[in-house]
Short mmCIF file of C-alpha atoms in Angstrom, two decimals:
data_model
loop_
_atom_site.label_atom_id
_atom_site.label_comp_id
_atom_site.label_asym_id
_atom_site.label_seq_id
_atom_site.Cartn_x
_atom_site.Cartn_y
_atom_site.Cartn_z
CA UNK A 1 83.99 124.77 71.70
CA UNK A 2 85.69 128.11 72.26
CA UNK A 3 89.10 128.18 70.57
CA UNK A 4 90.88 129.15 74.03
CA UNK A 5 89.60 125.96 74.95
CA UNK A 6 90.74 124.21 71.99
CA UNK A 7 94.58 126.00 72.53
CA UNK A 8 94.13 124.31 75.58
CA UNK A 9 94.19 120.80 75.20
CA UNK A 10 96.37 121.25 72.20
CA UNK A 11 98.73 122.60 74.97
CA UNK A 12 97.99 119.74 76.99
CA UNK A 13 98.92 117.24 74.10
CA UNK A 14 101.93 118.59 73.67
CA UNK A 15 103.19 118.30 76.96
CA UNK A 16 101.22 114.65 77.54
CA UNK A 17 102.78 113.24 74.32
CA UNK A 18 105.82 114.09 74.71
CA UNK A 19 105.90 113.03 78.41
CA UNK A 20 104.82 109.61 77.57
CA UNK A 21 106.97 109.41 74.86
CA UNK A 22 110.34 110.89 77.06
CA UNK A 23 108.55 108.19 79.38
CA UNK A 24 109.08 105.32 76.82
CA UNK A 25 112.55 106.11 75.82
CA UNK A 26 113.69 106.79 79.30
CA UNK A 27 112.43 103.35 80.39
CA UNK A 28 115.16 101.30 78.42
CA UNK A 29 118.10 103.74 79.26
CA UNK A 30 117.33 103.76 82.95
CA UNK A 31 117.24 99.90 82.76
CA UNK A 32 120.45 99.82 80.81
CA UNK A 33 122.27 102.67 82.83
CA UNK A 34 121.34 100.66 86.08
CA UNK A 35 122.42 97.34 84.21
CA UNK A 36 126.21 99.27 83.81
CA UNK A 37 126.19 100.93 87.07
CA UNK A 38 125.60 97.56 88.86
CA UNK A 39 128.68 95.99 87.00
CA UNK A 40 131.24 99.32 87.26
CA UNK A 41 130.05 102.12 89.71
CA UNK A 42 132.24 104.51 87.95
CA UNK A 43 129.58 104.17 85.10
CA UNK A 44 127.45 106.78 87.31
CA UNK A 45 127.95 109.81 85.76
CA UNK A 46 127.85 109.01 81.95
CA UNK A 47 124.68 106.58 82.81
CA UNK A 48 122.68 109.88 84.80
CA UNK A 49 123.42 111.75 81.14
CA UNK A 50 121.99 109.14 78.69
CA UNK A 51 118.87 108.87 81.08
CA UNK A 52 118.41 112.30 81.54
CA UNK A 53 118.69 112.46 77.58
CA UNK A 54 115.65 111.68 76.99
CA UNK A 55 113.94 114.35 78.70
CA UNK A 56 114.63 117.12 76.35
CA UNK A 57 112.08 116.42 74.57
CA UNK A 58 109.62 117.05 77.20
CA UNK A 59 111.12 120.29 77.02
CA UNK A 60 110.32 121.08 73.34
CA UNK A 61 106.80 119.58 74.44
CA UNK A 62 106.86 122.52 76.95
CA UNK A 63 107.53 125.32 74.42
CA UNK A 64 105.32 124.13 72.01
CA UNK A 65 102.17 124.33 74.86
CA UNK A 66 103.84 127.51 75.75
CA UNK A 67 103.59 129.03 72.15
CA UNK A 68 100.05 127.57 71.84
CA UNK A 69 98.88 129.23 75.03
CA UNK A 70 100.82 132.77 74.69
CA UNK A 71 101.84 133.47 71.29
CA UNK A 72 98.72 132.29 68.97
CA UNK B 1 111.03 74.97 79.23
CA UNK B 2 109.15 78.25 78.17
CA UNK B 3 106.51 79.79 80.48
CA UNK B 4 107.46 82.97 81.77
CA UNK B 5 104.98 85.51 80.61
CA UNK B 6 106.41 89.05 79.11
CA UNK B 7 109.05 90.10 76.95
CA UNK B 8 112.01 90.24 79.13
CA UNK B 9 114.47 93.34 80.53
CA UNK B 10 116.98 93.05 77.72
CA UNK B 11 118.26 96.82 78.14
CA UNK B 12 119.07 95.60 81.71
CA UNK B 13 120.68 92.22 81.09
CA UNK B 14 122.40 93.27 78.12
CA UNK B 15 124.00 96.39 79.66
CA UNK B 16 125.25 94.31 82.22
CA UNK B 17 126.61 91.42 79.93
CA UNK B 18 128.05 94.51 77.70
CA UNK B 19 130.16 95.80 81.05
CA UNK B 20 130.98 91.93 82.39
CA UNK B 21 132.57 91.59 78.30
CA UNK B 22 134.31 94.78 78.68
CA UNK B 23 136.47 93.29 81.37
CA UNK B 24 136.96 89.59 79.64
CA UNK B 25 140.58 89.40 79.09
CA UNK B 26 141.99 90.23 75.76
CA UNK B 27 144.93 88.86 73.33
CA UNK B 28 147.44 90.57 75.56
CA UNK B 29 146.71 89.02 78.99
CA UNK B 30 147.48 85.69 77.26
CA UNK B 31 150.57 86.80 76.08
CA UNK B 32 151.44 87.75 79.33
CA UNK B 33 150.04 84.56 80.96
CA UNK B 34 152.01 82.16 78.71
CA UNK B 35 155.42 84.06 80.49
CA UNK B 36 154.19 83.23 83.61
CA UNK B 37 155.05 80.68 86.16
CA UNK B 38 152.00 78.69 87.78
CA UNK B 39 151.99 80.11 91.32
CA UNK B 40 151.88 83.91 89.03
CA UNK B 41 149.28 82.70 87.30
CA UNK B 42 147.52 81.91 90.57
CA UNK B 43 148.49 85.40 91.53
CA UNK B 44 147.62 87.06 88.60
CA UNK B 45 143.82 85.33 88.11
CA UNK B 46 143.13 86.05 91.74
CA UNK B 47 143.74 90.19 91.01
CA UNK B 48 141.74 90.09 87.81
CA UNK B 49 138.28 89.03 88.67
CA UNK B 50 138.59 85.20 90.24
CA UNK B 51 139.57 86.68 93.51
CA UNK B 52 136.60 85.78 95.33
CA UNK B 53 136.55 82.13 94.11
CA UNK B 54 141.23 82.02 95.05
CA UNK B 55 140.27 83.66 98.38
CA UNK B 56 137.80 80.98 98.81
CA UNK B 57 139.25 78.04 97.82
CA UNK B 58 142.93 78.75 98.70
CA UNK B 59 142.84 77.36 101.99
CA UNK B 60 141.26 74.29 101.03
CA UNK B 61 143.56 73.49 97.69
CA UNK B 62 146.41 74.81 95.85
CA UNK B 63 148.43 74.46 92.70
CA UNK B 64 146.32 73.53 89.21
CA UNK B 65 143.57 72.66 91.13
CA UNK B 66 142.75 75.63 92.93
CA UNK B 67 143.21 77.73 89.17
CA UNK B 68 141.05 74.90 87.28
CA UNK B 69 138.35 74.69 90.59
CA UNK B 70 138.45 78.56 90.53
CA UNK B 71 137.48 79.19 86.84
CA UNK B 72 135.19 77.07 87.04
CA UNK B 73 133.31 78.46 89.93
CA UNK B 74 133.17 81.58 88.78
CA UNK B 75 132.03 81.01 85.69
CA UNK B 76 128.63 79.03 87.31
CA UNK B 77 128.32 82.18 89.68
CA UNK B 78 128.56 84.70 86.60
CA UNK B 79 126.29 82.64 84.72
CA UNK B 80 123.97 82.24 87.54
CA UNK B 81 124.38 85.65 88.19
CA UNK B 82 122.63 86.95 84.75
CA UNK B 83 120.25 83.68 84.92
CA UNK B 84 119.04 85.90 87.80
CA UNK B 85 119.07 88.96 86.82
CA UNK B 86 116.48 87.66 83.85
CA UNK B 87 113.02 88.00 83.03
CA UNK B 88 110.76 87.27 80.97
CA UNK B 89 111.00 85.04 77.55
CA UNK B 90 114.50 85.83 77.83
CA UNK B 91 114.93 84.16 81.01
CA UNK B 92 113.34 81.31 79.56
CA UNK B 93 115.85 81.48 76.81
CA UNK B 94 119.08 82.16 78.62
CA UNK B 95 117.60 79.07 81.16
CA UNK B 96 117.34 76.77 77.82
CA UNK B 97 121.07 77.84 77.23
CA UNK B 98 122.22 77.14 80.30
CA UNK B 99 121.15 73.49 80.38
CA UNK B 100 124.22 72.82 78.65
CA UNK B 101 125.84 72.59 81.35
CA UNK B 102 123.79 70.24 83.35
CA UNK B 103 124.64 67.88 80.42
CA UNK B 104 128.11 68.92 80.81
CA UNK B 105 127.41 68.15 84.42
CA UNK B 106 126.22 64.48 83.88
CA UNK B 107 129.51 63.78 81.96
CA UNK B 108 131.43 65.02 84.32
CA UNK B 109 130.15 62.54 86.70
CA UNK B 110 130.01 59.16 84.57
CA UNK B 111 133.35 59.76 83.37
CA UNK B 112 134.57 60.60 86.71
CA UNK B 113 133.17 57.49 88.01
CA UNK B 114 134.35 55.38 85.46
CA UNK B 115 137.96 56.07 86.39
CA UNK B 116 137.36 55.83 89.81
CA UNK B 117 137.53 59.54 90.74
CA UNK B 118 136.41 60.59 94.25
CA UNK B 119 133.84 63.13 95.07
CA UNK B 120 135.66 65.70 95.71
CA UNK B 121 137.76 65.35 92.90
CA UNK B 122 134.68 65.40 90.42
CA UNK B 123 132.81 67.80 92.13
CA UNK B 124 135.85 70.44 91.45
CA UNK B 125 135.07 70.10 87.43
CA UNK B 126 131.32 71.03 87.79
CA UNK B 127 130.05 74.21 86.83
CA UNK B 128 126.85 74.14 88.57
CA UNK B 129 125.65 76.84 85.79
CA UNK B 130 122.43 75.06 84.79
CA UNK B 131 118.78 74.16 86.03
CA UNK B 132 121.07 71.64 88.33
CA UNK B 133 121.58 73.43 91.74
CA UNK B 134 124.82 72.22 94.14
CA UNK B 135 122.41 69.78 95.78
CA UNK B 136 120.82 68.30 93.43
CA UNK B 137 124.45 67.65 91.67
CA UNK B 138 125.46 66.32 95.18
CA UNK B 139 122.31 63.70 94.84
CA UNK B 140 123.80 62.89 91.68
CA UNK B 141 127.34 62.19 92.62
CA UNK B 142 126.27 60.39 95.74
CA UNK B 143 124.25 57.28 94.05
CA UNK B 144 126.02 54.49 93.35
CA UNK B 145 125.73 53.30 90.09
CA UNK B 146 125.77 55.25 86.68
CA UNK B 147 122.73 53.81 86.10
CA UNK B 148 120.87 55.43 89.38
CA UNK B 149 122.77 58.25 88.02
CA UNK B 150 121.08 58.83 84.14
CA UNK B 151 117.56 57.62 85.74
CA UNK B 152 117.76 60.27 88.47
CA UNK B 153 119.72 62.70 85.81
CA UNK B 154 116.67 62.06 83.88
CA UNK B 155 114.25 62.54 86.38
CA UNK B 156 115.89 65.78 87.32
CA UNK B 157 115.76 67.56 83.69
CA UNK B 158 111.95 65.45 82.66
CA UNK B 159 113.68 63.93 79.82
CA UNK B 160 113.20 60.41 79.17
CA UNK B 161 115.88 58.11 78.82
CA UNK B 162 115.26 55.01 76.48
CA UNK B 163 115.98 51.28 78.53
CA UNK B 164 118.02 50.79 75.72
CA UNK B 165 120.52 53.46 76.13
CA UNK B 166 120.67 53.18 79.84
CA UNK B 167 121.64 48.97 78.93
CA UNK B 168 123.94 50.07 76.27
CA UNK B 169 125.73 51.70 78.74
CA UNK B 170 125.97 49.36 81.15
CA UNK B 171 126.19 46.44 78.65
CA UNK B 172 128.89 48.11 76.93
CA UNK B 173 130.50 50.28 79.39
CA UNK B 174 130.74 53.05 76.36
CA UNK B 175 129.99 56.66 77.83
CA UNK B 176 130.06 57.85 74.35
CA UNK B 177 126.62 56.17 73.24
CA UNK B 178 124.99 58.04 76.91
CA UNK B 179 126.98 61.33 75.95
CA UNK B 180 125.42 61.55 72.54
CA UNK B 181 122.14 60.63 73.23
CA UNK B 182 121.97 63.42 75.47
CA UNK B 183 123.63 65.98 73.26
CA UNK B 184 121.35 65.13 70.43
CA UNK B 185 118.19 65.13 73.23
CA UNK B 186 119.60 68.62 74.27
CA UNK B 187 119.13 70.41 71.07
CA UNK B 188 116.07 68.70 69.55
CA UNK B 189 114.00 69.12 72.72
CA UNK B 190 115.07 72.77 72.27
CA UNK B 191 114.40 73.32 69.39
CA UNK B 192 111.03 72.02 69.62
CA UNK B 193 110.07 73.59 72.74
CA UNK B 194 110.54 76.50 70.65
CA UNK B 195 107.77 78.70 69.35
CA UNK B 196 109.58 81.42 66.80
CA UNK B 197 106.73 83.39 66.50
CA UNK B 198 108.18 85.98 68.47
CA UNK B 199 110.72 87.86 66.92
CA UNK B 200 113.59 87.46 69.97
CA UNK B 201 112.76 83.58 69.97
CA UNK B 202 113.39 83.30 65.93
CA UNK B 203 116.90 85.13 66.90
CA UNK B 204 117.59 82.68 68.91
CA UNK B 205 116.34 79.59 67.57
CA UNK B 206 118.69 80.69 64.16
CA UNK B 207 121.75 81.09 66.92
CA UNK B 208 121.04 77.63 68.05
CA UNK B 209 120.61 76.14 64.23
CA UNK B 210 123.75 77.35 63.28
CA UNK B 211 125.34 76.43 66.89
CA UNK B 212 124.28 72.50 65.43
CA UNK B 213 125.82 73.09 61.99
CA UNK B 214 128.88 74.24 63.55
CA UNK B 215 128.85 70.38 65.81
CA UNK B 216 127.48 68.28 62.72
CA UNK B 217 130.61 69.93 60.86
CA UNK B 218 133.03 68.71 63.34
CA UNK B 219 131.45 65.56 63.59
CA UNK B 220 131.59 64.77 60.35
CA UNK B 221 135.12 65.83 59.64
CA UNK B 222 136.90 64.53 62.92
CA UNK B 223 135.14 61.29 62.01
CA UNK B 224 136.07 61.03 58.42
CA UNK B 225 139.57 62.15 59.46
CA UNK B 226 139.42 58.74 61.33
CA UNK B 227 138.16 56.70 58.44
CA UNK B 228 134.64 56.72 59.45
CA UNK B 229 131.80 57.53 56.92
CA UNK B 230 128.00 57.15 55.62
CA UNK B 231 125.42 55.68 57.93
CA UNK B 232 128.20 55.74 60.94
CA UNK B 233 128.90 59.39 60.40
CA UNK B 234 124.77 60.46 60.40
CA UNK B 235 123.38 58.82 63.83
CA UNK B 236 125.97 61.07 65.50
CA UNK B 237 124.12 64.01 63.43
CA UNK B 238 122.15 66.39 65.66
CA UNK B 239 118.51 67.29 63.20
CA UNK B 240 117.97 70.83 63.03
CA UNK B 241 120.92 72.60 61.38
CA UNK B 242 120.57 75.87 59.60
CA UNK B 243 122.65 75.13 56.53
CA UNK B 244 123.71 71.54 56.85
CA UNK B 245 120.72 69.92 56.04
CA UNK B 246 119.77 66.05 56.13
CA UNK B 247 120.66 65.67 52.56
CA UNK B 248 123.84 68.04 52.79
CA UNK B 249 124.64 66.08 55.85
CA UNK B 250 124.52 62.67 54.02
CA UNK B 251 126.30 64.05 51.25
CA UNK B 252 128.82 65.37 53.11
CA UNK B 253 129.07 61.81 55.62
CA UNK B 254 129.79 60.29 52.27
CA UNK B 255 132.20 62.16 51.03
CA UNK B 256 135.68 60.07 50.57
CA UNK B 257 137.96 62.88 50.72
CA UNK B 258 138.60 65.44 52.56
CA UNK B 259 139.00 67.90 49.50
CA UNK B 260 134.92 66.41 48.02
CA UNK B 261 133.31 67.48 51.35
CA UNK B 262 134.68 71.36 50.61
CA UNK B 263 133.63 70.97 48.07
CA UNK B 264 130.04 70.20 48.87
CA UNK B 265 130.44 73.47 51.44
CA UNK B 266 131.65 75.83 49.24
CA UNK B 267 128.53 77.31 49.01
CA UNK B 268 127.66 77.71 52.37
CA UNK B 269 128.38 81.10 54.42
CA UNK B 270 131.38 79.52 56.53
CA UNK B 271 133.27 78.14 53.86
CA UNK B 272 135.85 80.98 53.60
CA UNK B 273 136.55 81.09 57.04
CA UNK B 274 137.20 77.58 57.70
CA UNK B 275 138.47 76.48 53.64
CA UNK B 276 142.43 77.16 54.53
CA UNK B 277 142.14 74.27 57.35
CA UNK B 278 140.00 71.59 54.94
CA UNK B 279 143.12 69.90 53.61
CA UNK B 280 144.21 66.45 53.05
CA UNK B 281 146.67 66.37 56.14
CA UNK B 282 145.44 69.57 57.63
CA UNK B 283 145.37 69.53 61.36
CA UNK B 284 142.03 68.97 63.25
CA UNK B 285 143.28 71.38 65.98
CA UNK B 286 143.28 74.42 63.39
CA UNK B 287 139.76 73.03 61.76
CA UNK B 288 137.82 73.28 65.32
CA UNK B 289 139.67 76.25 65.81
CA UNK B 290 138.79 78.17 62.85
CA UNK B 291 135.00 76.89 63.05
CA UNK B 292 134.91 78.45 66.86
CA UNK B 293 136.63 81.25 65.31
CA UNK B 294 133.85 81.35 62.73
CA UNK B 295 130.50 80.80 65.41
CA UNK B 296 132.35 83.81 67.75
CA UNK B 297 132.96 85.97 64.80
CA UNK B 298 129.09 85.24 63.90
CA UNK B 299 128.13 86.02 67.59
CA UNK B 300 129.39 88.94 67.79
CA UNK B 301 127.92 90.26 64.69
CA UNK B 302 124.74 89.34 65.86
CA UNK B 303 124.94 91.04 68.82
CA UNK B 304 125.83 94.49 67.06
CA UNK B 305 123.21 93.87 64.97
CA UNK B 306 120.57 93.27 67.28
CA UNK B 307 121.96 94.98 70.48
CA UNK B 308 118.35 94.02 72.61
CA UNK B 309 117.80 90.61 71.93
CA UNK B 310 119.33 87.06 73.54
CA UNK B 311 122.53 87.10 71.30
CA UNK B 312 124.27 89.60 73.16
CA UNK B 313 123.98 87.35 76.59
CA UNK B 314 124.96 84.13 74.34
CA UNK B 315 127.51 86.28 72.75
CA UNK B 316 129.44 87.26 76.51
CA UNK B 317 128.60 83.48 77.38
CA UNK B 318 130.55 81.86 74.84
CA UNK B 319 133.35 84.53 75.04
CA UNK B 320 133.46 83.65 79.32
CA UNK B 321 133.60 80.04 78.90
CA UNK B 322 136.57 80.12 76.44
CA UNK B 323 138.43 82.66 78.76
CA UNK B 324 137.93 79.99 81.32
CA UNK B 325 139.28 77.47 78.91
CA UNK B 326 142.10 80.07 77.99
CA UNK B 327 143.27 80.32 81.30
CA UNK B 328 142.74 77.04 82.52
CA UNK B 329 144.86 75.65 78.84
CA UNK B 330 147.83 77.69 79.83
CA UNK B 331 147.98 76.81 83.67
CA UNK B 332 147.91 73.15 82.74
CA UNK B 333 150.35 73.23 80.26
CA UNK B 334 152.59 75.36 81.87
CA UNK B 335 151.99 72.91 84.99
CA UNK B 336 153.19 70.04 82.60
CA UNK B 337 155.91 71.37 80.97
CA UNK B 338 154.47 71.83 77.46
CA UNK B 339 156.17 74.54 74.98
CA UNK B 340 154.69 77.57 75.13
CA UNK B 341 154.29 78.22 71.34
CA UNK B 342 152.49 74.95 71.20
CA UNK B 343 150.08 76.28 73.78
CA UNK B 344 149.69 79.31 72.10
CA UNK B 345 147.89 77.42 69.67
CA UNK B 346 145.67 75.49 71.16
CA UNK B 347 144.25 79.34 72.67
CA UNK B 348 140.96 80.82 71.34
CA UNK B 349 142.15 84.21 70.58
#
């Protein structure tokens, strides 16, 4: 295989993992910041935080593909 | 008892249970309570989270009755509520719980028609928490005789109930012999139907083993407080206990004094909670207390320890039903006159 094609799906791995694994964390906090929100409203804000949490690490999924596809 | 397939949405449930503790009342509501005058406690209750239940039921009854009637009701709703909201194994397990109170339920009736209490008047101390829905309690309360009553009770729940019980009963006219048979049936059958070979269900059948040490232990000490040992002390024993084994059990059933059964428990995990009240003329009020004291103390450790499992719903279900008892031990005795400070102590705090 050519090695562009090789940065390739490692750039696609990085993303894909750590989308499913943002995926798996968010799962419980969403169910748990729904849980609190159903039992005090005013829980909104702090609950949309702890979810969102999660998601940063789709972000350092994202640089990672983005170093593998411009920088090597 | 258990057939729900999956694992259960315990980040869910246990968020919700978390935010439904968070606004239990604490030491200083009681405080203020025991100041208060009935119709302010009636007041007070119906602005901190019985309101629905007082709006409901005010037209219809007043006084000690609406605050007892009230409690009560909420309590099966808020129950009901996270039975609901369940899925899972842990519905099956928070189900399981909650048959508790159908048993509660049954005794509630039988004793209720023993003295002659009408309908209404019974129906006002159910909490229809349980597998028992409002009708079927209704079928219950409208047969005739406590005998149609344990059959159908029986039916109801698939447990069997022994000829011999049901004619004790009626022979005798002793609820007690009914009341234990059930208690014991409650526990055994669940800890049978119980397969730990899931992690969550080994929790819970370990909550439940030391929920029957905690019983055996107050068995076995209010009875040998009244003079009653050995063989009469162990067929009120429930099998199954975590720590209190048969043989520690026995032991402790045989035990003359008060002072030889701690002594036989010093080495078990409650002892130092509970050893100040295990005296000679210590009172029995302070023993129970400091053993519920011990089992909420244990409960709520759990439930820090192992924040998505059962014990956390357990842990807000025990806390709810003795902030219903809370409330409902001050209105009474304020209703009949009783001191205050001796209220105060009969509180779970």
């Amino acid at each position: 295989m050519e090695p562009s094609g090789m940065l390739a799906i490692g750039a696609g791995l990085a993303v894909g993992l750590a989308g499913i694994g943002t995926g798996i964390g968010q799962k419980d906090a969403a169910a748990a910041a729904i849980g609190a929100i159903t039992e005090d409203k005013g829980m909104l804000g702090k609950s949309l935080m702890f979810v969102a949490l999660p998601e940063t690490i789709v972000i350092f999924g994202l640089v990672i593909a983005f170093l593998i596809l411009f920088v090597m | 008892m258990f057939g729900h397939k999956g694992k259960g949405n315990y980040a869910y449930v246990v968020a919700r249970v978390r935010a439904k503790k968070a606004s239990l009342m604490g030491d200083e509501v009681y405080q203020k309570m025991l100041m208060m005058s009935l119709p302010e406690i009636s007041r007070f209750i119906s602005e901190s989270g019985y309101q629905k239940e007082m709006a409901e039921l005010a037209g219809r009854i007043g006084g000690i009755d609406l605050v007892e009637h009230a409690t009560y009701m909420n309590m099966a709703r808020v129950f009901s509520d996270i039975l609901r909201s369940t899925t899972g194994e842990l519905r099956d397990m928070v189900s399981a719980y909650l048959t508790k109170w159908d048993l509660w339920n049954l005794k509630v009736i039988l004793r209720g028609k023993a003295y002659g209490a009408d309908k209404e008047s019974i129906k006002e101390d159910l909490v229809p928490a349980g597998r028992l829905n409002e009708v079927m309690l209704d079928k219950l309360l409208s047969l005739e005789t406590d005998k149609e009553v344990i059959e159908e009770f029986g039916r109801m729940e698939h447990m069997k109930v022994p000829p011999e019980v049901v004619n004790a009963f009626t022979a005798e006219g002793r609820l007690g012999s009914v009341e234990d048979y059930f208690d014991r049936l409650f526990y055994t059958r669940l800890l049978s139907q119980l397969d730990p070979s899931s992690g969550p269900k080994r929790l819970f059948q370990d909550f439940i083993r030391r929920e029957i040490d905690t019983i055996n232990l107050e068995t076995i000490l209010i009875l040998k407080m009244e003079g009653i040992f050995g063989d009469d002390v162990m067929k009120y024993i429930i099998p199954g206990g975590k720590q209190i084994d048969k043989k520690l059990a026995t032991q402790l059933a045989n035990a003359e004094t008060i002072s030889a059964a701690a002594n036989d428990l010093s080495q078990l995990d409650f002892y130092e909670d509970i050893k100040e009240t295990l005296t000679e003329n210590g009172s029995l009020k302070n023993f129970v207390a400091a053993m519920k004291k011990y089992h909420i103390g244990l409960t709520k450790k759990f439930s820090s320890l192992y924040p998505l499992s059962v014990i956390p719903v357990l842990d807000f279900m025990i806390r709810k039903n003795i902030e219903v008892d809370n409330i409902r031990i001050i209105a009474r005795g304020i209703e009949s006159g009783i001191d205050r400070e001796t209220i105060k102590e009969l509180l779970v705090i």
